[in-house]
Each structure stands twice: as C-alpha cells, then as structure tokens.
mmCIF file of C-alpha atoms in Angstrom:
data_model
loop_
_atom_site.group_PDB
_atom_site.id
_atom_site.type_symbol
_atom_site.label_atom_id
_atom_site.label_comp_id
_atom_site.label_asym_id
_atom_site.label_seq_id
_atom_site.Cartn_x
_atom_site.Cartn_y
_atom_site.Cartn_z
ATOM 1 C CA UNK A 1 85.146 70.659 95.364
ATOM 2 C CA UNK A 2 86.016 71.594 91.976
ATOM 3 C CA UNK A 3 84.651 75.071 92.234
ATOM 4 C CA UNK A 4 87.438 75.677 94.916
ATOM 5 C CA UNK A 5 89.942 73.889 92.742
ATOM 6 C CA UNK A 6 89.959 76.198 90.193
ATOM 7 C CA UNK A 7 90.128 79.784 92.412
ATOM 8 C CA UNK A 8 93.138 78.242 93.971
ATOM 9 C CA UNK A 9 95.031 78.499 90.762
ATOM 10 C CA UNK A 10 94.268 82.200 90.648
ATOM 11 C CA UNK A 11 97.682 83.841 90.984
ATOM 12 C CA UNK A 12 98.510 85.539 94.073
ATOM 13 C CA UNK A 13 98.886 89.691 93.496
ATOM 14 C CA UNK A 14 100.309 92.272 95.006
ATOM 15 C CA UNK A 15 97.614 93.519 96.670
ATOM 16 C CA UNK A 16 96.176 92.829 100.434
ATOM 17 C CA UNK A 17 93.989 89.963 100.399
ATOM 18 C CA UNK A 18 90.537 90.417 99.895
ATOM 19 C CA UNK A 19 87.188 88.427 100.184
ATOM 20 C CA UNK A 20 85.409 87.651 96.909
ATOM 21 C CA UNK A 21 82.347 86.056 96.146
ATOM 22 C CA UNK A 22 82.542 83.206 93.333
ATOM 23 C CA UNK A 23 80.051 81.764 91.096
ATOM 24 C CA UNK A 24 80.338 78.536 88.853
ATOM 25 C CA UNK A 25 78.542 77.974 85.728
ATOM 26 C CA UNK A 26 78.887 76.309 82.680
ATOM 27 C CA UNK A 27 82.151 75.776 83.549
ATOM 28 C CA UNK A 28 83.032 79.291 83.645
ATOM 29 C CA UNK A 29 84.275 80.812 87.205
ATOM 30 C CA UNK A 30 82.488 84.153 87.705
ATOM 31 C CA UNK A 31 83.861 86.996 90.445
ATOM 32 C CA UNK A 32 81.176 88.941 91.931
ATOM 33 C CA UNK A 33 81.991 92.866 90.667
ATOM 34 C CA UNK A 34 80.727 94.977 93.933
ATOM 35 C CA UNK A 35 80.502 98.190 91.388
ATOM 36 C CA UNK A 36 78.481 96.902 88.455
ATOM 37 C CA UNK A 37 76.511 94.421 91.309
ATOM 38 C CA UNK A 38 76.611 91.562 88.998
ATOM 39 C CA UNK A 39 79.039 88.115 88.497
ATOM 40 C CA UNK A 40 81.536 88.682 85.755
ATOM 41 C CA UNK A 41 83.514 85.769 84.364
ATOM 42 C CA UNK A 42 87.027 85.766 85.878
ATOM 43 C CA UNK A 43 89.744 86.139 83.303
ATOM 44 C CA UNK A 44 93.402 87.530 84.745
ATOM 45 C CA UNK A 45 92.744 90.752 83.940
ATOM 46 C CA UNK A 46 89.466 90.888 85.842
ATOM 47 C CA UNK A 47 91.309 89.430 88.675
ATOM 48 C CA UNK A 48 93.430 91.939 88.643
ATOM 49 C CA UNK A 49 90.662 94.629 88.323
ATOM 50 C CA UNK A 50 88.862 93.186 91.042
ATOM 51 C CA UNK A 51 91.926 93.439 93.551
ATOM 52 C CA UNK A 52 92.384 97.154 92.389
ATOM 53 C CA UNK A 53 88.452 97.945 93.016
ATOM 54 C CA UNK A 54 88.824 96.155 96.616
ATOM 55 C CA UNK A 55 91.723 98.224 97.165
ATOM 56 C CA UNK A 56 91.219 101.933 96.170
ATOM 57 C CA UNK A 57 87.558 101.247 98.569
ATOM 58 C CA UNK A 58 89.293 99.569 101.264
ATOM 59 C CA UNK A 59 93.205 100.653 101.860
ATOM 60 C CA UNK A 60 92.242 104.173 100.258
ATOM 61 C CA UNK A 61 89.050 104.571 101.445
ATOM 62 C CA UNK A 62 87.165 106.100 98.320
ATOM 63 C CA UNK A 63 83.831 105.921 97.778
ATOM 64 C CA UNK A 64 82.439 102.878 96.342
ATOM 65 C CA UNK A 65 79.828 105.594 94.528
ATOM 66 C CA UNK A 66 82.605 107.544 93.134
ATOM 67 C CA UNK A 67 84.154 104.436 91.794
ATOM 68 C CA UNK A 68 83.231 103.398 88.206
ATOM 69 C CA UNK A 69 84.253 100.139 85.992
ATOM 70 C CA UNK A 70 84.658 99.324 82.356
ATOM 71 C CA UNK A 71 82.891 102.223 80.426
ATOM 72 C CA UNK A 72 82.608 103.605 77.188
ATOM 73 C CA UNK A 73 85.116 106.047 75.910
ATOM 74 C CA UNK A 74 85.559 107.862 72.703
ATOM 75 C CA UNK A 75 88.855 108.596 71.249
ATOM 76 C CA UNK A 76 89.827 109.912 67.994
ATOM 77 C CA UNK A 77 86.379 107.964 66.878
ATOM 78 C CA UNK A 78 87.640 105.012 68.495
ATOM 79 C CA UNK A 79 85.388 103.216 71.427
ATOM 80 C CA UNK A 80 87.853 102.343 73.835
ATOM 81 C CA UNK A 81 86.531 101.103 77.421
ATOM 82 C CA UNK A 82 88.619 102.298 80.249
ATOM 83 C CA UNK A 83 89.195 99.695 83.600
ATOM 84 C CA UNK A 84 88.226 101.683 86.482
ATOM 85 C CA UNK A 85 87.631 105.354 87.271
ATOM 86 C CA UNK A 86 87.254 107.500 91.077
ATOM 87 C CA UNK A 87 85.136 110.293 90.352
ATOM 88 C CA UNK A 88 85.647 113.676 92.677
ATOM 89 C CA UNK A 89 82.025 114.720 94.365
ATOM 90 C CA UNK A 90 81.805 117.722 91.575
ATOM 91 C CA UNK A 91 81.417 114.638 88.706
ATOM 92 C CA UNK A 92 85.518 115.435 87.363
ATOM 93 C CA UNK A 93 87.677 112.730 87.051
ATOM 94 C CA UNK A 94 90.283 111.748 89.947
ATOM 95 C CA UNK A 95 92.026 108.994 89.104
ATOM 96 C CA UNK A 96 91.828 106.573 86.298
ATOM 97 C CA UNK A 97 93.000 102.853 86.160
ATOM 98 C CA UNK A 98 94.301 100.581 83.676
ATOM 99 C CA UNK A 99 95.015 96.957 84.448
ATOM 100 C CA UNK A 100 96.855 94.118 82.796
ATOM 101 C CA UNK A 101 96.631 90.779 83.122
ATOM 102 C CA UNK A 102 99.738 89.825 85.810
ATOM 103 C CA UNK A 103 101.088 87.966 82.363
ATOM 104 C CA UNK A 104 101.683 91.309 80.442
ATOM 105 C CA UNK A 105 104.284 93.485 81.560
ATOM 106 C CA UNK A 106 103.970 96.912 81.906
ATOM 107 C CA UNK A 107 105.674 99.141 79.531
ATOM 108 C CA UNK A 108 105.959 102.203 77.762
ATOM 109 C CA UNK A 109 102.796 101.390 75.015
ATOM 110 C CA UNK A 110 100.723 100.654 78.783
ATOM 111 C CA UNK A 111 101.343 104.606 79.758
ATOM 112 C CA UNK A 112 100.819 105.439 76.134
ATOM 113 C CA UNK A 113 97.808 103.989 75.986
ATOM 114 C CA UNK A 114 96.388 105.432 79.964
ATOM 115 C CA UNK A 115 97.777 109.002 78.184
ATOM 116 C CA UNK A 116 95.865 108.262 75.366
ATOM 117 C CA UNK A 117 92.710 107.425 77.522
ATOM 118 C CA UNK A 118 93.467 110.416 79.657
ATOM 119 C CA UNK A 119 93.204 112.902 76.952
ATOM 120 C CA UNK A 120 89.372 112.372 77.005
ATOM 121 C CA UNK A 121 88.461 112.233 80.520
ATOM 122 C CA UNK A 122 91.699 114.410 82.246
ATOM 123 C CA UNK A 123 92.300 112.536 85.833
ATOM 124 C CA UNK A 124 94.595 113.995 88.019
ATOM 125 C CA UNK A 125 95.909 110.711 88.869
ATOM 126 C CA UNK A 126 96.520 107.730 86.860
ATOM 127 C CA UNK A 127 97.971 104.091 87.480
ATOM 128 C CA UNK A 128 98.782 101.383 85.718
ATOM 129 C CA UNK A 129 98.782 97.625 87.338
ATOM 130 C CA UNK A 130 98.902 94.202 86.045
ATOM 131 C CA UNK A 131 98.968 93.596 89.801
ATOM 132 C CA UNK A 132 102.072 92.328 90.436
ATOM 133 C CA UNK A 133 103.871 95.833 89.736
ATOM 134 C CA UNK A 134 101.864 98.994 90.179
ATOM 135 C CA UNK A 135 102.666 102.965 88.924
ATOM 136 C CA UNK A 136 101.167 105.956 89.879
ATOM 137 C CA UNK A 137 101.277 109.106 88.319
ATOM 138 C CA UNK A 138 100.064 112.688 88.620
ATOM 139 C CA UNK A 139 99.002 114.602 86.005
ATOM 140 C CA UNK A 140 100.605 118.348 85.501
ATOM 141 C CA UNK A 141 98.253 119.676 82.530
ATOM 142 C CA UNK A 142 100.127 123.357 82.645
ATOM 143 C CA UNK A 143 103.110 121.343 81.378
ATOM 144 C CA UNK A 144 101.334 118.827 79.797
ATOM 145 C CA UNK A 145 103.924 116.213 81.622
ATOM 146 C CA UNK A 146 103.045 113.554 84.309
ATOM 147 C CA UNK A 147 105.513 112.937 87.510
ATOM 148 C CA UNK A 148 105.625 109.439 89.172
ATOM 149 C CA UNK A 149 104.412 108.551 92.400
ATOM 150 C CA UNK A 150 105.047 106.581 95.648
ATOM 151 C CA UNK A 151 101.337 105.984 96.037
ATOM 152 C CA UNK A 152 97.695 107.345 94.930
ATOM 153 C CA UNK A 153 96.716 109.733 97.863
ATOM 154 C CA UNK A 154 93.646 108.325 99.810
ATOM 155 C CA UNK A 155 90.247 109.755 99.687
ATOM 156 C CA UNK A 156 89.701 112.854 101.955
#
C-alpha cells in the first residue's frame, strides 16, 4: 500500500499519460527507464525525463533505438551529461532534450545552457521541458540563430 502511496504524489505533467513500471527499495521509489533497461530512482526531474522518453516513442513515433539518455558530453573541458537525445539513422544528431524538474522554471540560462550543449553535438531540433511548459526549437546553423516551434516534427 505504501508503494502506491508515494507514486500518487508524483505531480501530474503535461504530457499524455503513460504506463510506468515502479520499483521500491530501501525506501527509494525507482521508475523503470525503457532506454537504459534498468530502474532508476525517481527524482522530479527523472519524472519528467521519463514522460518525455514515453512521448517522443509514442505520440512521435521515433525509434526507441535512435533514442539515447543521460550521456557524457564534453564542453570547453567540462563533462556535462545531456537528458535525452534522437539520433537520425546516419548516427547525426536530431533532436536533443533538456528537462527540468516541473519546480524550476524555464528561462533564458535553460536555452543557454541546451545552446551550450548543442555546440558539441549540433541537433537540428532542441527542446526544453520541465514538463509542465515545453519549447521547441530549430536550429539554423547558416545563421547561427534558432526559430521557435509549435511542435518537434514526428519521426518519418
């Protein structure tokens, strides 16, 4: 009973609603992450992660192979670990993802620090969430500017 206590007080997103798999132990609520195939303790930005994972595969229908989450990245020396990346079939980068916990409002340092990320690993597409507001972005390297989006486009 206590297990279902505590995902109840999850907070709602918006996002569809999806079907996770939960784990208890130690005390410590784990969310099972369909990419990296293992449980992963649920703090609110993982929620939020989670959602965004469930929904680029299933409302945008890419590729749960072409999907990647929390990796290494190298910037200026700096390891940095980006949230979630959709690779295109050649191996370049399509889209990358930064999320927030739903606390943390999104903000001109948040695109800063996506720009930042995006530097290294040049997506066409970015977006920011902290799930309860999403942005979308496309990248326009001739004029090294981004324009703002409605939505990501779904996988072809």
């Amino acid at each position: 009973m206590k297990k279902n206590h505590q995902i109840c007080v999850v907070q709602k997103l918006n996002f569809p609603t999806y079907s996770f798999r939960f784990k208890n132990s130690e005390n410590k609520i784990s969310i099972f992450d369909e990419i990296r195939k293992k449980f992963v303790i649920l703090q609110p930005e993982e929620w939020v992660r989670q959602h965004c994972v469930h929904y680029l595969m299933t409302e945008k229908k890419y590729p749960k192979s072409l999907i990647n989450v929390e990796k290494e990245l190298i910037i200026n020396d700096l390891k940095k670990r980006y949230d979630i990346v959709v690779f295109n079939p050649d191996g370049s980068i399509h889209l990358i993802v930064e999320c927030k916990s739903a606390k943390i409002n999104i903000n001109q340092d948040t695109f800063d620090q996506i720009a930042r990320y995006n530097l290294s690993v040049n997506a066409t597409f970015l977006m920011v969430t902290n799930g309860i507001n999403h942005y979308y972005c496309q990248m326009d390297f001739e004029n090294e500017a981004y324009s703002f989006l409605k939505d990501i486009p779904n996988y072809n």
